Coordinates of N, CA, C and O in Angstrom, one line a residue:
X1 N 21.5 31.7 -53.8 CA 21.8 30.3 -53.8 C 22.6 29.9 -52.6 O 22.2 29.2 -51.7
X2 N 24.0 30.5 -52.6 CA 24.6 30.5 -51.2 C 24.0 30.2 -49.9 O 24.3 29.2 -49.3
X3 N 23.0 31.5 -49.4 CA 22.0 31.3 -48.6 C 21.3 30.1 -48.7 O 21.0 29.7 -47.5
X4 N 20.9 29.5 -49.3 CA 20.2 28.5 -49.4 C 20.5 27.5 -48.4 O 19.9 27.0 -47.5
X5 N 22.0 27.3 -49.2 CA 22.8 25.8 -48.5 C 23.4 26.2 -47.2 O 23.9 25.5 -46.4
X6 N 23.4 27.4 -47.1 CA 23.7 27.8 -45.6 C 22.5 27.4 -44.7 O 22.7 26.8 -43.6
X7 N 21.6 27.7 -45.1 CA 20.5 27.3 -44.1 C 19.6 26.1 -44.3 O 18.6 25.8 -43.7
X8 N 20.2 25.1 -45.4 CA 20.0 23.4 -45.3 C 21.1 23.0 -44.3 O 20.9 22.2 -43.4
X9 N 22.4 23.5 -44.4 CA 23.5 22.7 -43.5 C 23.1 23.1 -42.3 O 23.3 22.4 -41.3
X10 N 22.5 24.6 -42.0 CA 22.5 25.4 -40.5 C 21.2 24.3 -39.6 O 21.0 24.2 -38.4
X11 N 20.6 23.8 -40.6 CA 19.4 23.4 -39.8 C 19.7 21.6 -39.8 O 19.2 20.7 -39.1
X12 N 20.7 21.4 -40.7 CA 21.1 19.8 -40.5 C 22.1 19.7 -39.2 O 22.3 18.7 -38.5
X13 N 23.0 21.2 -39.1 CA 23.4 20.8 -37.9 C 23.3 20.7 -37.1 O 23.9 19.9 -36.3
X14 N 21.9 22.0 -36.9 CA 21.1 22.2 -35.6 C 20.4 20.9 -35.2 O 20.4 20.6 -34.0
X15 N 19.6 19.7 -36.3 CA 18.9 18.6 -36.4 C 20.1 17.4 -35.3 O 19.8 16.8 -34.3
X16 N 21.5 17.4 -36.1 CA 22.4 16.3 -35.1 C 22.5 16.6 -34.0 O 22.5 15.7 -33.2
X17 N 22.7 18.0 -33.6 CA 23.0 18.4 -32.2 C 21.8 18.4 -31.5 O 22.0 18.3 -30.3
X18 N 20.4 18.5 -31.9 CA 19.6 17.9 -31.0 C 19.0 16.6 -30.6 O 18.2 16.3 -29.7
X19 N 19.8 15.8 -31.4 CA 19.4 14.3 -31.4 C 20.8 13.6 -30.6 O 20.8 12.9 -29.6
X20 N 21.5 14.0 -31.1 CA 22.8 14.0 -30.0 C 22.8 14.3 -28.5 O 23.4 13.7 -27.7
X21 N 21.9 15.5 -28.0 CA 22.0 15.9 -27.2 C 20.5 15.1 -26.3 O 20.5 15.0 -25.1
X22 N 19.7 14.8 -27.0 CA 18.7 13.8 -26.7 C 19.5 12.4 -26.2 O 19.4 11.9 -25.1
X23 N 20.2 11.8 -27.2 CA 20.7 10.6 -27.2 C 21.5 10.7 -25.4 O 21.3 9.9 -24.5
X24 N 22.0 11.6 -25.5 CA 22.9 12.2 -24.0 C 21.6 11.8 -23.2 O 21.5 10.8 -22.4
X25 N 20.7 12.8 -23.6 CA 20.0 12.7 -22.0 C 19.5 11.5 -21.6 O 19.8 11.1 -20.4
X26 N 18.6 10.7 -22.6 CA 18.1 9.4 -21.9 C 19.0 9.0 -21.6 O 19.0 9.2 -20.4
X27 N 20.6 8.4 -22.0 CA 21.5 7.4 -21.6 C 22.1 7.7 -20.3 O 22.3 6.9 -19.4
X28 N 22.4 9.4 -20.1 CA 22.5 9.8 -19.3 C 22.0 9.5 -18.0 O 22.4 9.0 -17.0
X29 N 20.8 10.2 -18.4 CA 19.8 10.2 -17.0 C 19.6 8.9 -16.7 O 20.0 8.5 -15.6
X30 N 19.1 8.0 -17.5 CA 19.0 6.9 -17.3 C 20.6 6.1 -16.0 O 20.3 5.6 -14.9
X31 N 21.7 6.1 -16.5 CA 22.4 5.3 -15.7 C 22.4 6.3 -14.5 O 22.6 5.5 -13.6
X32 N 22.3 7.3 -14.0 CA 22.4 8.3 -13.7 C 21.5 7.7 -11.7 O 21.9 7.6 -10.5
X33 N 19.8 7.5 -12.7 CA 19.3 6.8 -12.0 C 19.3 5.5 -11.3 O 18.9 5.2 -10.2
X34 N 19.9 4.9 -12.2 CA 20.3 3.4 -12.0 C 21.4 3.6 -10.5 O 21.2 3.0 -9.5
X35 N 22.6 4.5 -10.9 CA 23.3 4.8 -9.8 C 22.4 4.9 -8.8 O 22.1 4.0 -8.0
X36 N 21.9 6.5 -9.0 CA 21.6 6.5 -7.2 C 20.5 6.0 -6.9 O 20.1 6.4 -5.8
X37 N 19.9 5.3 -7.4 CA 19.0 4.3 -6.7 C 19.8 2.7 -6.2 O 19.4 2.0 -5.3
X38 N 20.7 2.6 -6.7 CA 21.8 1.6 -6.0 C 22.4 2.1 -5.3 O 23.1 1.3 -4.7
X39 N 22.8 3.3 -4.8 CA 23.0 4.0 -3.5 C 22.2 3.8 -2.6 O 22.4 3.1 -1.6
X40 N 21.2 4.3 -3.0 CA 20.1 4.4 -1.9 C 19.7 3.3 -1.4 O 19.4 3.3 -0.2
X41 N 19.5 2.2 -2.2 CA 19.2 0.5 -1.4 C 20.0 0.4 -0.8 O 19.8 -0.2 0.3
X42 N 21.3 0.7 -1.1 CA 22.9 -0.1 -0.4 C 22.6 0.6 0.9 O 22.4 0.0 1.9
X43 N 22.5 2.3 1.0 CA 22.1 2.9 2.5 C 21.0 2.6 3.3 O 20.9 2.5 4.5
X44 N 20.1 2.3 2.4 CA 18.7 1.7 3.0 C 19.2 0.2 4.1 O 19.0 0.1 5.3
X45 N 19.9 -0.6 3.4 CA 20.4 -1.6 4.1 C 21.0 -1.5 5.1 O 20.5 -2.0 6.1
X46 N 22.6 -0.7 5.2 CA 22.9 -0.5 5.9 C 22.0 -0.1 7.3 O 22.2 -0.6 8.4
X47 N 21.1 0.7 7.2 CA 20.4 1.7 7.9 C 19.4 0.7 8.6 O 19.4 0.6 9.8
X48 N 18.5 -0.2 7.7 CA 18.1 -1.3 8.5 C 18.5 -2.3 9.2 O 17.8 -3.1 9.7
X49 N 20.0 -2.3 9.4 CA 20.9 -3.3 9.9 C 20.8 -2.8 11.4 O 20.4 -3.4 12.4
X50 N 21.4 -1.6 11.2 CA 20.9 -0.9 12.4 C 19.9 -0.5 12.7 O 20.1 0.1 13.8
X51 N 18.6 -0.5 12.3 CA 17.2 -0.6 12.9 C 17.2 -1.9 13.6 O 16.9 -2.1 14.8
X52 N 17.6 -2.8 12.8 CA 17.6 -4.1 13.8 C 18.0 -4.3 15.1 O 17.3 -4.7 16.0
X53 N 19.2 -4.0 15.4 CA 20.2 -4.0 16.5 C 19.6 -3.5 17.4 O 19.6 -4.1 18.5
X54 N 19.0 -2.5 17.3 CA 18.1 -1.3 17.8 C 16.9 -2.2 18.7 O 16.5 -2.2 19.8
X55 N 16.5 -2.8 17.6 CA 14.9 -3.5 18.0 C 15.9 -4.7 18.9 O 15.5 -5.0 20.0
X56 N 16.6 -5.2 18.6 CA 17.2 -6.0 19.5 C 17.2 -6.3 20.7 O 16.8 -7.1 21.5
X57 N 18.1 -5.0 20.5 CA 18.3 -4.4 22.1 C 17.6 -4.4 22.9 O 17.8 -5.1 23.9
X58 N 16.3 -3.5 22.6 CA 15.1 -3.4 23.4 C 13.9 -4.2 23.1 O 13.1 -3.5 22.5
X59 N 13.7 -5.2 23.4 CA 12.7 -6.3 23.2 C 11.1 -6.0 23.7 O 10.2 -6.7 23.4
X60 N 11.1 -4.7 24.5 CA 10.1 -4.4 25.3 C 9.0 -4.0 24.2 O 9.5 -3.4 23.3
X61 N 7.8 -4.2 24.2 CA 6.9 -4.0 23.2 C 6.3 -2.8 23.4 O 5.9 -2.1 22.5
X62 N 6.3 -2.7 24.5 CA 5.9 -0.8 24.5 C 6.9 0.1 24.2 O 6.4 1.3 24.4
X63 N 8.5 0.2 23.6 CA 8.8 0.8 23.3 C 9.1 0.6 21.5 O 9.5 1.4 20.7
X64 N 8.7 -0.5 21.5 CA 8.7 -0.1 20.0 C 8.1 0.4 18.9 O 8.4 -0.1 17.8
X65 N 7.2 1.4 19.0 CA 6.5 2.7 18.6 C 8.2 3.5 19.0 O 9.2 3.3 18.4
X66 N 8.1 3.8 19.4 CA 9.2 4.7 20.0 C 10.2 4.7 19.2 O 10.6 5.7 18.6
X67 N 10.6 2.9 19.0 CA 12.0 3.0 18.1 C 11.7 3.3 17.0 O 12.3 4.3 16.5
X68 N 10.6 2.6 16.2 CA 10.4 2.8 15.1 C 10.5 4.2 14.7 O 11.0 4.5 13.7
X69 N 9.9 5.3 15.5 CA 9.9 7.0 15.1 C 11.1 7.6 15.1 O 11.4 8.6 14.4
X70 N 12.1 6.9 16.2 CA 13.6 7.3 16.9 C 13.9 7.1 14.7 O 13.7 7.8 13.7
X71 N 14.2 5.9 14.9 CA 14.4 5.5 13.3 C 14.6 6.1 12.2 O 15.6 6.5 11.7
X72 N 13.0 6.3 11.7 CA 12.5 6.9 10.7 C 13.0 8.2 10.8 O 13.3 8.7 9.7
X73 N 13.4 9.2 12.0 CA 13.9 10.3 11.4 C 15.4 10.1 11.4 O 15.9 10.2 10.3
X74 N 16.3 9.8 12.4 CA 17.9 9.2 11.2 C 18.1 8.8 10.4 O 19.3 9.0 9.9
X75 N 17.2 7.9 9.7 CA 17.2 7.5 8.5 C 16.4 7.8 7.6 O 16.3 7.0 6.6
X76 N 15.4 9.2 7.8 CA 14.8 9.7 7.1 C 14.2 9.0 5.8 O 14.2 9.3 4.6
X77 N 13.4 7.8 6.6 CA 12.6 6.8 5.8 C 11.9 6.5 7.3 O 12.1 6.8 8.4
X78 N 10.6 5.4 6.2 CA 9.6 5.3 7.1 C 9.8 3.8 7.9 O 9.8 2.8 7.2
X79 N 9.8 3.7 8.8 CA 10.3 2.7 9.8 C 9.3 2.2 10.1 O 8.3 2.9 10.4
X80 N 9.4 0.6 10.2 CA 8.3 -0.4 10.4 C 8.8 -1.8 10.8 O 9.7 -2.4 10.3
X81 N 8.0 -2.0 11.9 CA 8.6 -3.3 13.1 C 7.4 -4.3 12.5 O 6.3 -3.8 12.3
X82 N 7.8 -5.7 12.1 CA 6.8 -6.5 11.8 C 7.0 -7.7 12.2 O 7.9 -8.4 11.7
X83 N 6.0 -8.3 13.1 CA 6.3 -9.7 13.8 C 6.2 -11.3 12.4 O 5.6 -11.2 11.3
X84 N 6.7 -12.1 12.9 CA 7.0 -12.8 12.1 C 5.2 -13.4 11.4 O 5.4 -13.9 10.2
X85 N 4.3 -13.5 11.7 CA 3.0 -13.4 11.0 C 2.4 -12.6 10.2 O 1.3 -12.6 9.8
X86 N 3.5 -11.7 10.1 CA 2.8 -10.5 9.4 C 2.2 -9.5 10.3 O 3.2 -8.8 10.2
X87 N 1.5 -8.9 10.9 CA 1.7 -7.8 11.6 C 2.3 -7.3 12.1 O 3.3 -7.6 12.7
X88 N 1.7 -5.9 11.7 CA 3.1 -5.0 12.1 C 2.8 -4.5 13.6 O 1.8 -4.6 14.3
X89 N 4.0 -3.9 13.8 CA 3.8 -4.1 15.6 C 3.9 -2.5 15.6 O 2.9 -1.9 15.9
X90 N 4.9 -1.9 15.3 CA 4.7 -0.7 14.9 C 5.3 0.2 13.8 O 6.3 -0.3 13.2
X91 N 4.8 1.5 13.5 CA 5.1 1.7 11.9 C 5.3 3.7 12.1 O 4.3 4.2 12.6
X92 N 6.1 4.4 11.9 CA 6.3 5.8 12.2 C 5.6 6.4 10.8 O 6.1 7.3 10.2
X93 N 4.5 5.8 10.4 CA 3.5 6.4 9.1 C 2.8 6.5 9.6 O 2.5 7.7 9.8
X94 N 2.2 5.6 10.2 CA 0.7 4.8 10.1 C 0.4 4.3 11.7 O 1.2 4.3 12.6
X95 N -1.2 4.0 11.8 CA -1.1 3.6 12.8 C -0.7 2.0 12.9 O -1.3 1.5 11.9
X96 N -0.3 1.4 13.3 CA 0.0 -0.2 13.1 C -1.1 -1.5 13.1 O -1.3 -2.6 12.5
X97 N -2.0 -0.3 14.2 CA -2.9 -1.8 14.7 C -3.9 -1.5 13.2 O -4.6 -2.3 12.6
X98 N -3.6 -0.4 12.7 CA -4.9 -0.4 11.3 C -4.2 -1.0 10.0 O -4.9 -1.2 9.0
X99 N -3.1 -1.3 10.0 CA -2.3 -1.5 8.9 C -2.6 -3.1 8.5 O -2.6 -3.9 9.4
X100 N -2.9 -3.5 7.3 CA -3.0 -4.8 6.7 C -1.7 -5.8 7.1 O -0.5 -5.5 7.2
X101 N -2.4 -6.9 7.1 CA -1.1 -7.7 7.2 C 0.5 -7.5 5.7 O 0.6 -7.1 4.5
X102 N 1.4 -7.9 6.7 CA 2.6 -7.7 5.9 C 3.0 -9.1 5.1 O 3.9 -9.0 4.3
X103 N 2.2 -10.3 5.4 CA 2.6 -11.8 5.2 C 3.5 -12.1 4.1 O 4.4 -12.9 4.1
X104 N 2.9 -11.2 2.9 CA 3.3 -11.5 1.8 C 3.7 -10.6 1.0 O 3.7 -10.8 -0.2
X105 N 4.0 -9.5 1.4 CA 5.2 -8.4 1.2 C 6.9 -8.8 0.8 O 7.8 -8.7 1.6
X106 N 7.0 -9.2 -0.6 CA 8.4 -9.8 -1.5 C 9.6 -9.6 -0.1 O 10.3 -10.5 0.5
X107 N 9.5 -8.1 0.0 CA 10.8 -7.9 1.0 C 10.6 -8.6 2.3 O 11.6 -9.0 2.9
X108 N 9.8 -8.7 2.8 CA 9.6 -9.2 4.6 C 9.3 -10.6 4.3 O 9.5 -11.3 5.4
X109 N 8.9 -11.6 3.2 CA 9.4 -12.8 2.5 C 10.5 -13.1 3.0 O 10.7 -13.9 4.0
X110 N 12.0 -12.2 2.0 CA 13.1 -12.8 2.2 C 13.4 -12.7 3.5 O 14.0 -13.7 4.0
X111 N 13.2 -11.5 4.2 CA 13.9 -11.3 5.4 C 13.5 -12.4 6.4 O 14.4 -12.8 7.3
X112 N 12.0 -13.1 6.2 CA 11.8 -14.5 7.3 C 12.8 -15.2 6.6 O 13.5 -15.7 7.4
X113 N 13.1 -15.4 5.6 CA 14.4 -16.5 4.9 C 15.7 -16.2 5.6 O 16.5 -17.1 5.6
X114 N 16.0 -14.9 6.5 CA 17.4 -14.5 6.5 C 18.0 -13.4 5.8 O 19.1 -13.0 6.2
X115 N 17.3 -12.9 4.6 CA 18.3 -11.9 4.2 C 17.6 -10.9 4.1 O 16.4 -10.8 4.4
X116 N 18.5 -10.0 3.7 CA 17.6 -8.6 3.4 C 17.3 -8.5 1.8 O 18.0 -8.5 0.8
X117 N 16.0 -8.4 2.0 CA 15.2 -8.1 0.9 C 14.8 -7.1 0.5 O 14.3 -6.7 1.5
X118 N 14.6 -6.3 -0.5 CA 13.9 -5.0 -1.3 C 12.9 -5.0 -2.4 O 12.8 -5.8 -3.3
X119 N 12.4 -4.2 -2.1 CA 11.4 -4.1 -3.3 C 10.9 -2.5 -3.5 O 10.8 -1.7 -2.7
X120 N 10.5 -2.4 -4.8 CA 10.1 -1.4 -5.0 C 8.6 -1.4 -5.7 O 8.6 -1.7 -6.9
X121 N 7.6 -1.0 -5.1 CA 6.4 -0.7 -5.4 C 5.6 0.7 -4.8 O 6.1 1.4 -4.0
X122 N 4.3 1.0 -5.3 CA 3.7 1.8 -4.7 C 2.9 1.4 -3.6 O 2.0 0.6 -3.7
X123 N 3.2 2.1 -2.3 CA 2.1 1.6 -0.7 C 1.0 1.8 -0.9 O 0.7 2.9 -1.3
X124 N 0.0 0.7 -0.6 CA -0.9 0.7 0.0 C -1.9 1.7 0.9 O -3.0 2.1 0.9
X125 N -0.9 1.8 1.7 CA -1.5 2.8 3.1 C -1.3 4.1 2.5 O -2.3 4.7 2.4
X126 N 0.3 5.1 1.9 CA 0.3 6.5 1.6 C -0.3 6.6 -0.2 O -0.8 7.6 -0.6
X127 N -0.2 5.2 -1.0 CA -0.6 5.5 -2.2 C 0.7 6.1 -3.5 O 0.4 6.5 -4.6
X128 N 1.9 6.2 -3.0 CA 3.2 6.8 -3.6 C 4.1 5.3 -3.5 O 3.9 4.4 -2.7
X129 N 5.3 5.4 -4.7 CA 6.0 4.6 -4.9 C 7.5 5.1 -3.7 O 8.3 6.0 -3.6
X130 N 7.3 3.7 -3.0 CA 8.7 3.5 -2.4 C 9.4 2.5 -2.9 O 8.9 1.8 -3.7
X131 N 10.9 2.5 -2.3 CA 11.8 1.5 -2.1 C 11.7 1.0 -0.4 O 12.0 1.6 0.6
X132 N 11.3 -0.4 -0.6 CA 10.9 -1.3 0.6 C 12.8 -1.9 0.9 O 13.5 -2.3 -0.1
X133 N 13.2 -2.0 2.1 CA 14.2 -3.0 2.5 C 13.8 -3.5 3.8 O 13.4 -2.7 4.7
X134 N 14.0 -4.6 4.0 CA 13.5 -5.4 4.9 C 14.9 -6.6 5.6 O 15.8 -7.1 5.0
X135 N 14.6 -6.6 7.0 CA 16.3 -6.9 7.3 C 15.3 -7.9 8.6 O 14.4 -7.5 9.4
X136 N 15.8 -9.3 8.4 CA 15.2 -10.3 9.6 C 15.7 -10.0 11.3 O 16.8 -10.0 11.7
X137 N 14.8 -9.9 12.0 CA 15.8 -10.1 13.3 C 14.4 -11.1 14.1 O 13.4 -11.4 13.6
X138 N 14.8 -11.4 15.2 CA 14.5 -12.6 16.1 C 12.6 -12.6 16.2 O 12.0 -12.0 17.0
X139 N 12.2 -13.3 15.4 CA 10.1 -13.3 16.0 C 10.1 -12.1 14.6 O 9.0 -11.5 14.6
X140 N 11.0 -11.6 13.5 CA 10.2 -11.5 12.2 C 10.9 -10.2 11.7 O 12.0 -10.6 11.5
X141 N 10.9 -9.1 11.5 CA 11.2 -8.4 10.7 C 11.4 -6.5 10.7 O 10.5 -5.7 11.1
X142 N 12.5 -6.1 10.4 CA 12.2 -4.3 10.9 C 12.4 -4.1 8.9 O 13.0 -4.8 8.2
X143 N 11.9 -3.0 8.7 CA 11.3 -2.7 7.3 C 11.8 -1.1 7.2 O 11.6 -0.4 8.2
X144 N 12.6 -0.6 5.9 CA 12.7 1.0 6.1 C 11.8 1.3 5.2 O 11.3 0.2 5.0
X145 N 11.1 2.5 4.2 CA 10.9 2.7 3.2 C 11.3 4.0 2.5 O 11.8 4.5 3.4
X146 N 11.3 4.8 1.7 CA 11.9 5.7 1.6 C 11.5 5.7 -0.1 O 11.6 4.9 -1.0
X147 N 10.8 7.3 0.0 CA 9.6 7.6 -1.3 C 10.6 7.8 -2.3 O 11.7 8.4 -2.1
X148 N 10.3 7.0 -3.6 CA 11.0 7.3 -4.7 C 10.6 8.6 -5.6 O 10.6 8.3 -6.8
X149 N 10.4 9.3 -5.5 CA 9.5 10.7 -5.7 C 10.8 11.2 -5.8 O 11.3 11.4 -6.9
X150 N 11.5 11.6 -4.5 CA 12.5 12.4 -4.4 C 13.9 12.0 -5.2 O 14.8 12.9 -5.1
X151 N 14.1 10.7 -5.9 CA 14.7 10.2 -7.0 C 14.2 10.9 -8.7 O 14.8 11.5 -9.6
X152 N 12.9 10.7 -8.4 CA 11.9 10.8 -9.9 C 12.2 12.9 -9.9 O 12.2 13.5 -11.0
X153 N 12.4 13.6 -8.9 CA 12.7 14.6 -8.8 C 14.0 15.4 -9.1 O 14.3 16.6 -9.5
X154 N 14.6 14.4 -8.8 CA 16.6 14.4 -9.0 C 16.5 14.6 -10.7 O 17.0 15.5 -11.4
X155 N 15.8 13.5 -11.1 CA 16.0 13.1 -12.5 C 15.3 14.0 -13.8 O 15.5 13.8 -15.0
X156 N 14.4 15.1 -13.2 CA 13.7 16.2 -13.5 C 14.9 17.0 -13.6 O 15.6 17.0 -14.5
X157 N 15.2 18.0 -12.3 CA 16.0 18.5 -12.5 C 17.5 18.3 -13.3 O 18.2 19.3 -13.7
X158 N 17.9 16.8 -13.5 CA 19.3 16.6 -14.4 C 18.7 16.8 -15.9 O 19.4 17.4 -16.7
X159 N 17.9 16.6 -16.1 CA 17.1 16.6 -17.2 C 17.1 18.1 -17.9 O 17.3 18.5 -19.0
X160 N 16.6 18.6 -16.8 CA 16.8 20.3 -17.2 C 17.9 21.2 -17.3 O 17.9 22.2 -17.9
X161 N 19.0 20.3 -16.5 CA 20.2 21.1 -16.6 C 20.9 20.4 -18.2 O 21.5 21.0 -19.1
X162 N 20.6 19.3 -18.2 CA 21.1 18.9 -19.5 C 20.3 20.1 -21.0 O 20.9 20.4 -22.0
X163 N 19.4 20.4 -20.8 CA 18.6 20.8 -22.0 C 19.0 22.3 -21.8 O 18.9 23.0 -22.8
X164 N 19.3 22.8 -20.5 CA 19.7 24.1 -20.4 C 21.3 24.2 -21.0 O 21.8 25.2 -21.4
X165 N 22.0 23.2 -21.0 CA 23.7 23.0 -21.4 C 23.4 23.4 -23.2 O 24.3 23.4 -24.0

């Protein structure tokens, strides 16, 4: 009999501590992501501020392939120059002159308004979900992008260390 209720309570307590420990993880992981994906826009910003400056500087149109690659690897996101019509002028993905217009792209929207805009969807051109920020400068727009994959990966791994705890 003893036994019995040893192993109704042993398996009720094992039952809270896994629902508890569940409860942990979504809330967890959850703000977890919320965080550093609000990192990573806030650096994305910054980082396109200075893509701008950049394109500023050098107004020359044959070197902007150049910058846009200079870019894309310090800020280890994909770098894209886009004139105020929508085309892109150059893109460290892609080739530019094959690339669809940008006209109506949410973030390169706000950025002809003035501000910097973001968005997050899956590209067109690679087919994977990024975080788009887009920062205005003079005749239209410089764009970073940066794959949310390696977020969706982060949150794999916390996930596992929580279930391994």
């Amino acid at each position: 009999m003893t036994n019995r209720i040893f192993f109704k309570l042993l398996a009720a307590f094992v039952l809270v501590i896994a629902v508890a420990m569940l409860a942990l993880d979504v809330s967890v992981r959850k703000a977890w992501e919320e965080s550093l994906y609000t990192q990573l826009r806030t650096s994305l910003e910054q980082k396109a501020t200075m893509f701008a400056h950049a394109v500023e500087r050098d107004r020359d149109r044959s070197s902007l392939q150049q910058i846009a690659e200079d870019v894309a690897k310090g800020a280890d996101a994909r770098a894209t120059i886009i004139a105020e019509d929508g085309k892109v002028l150059a893109d460290s993905g892609s080739n530019a002159a094959e690339m669809e217009n940008h006209a109506t792209r949410p973030e390169f929207v706000a950025a002809l308004g003035g501000k910097v805009g973001s968005a997050t969807r899956t590209s067109r051109t690679v087919g994977i979900p990024f975080l788009y920020v887009a920062t205005p400068i003079r005749g239209g727009a410089v764009r970073l992008a940066y794959p949310l994959s390696s977020i969706q990966q982060m949150a794999r791994h916390v996930q596992l260390y929580l279930l391994e705890a």
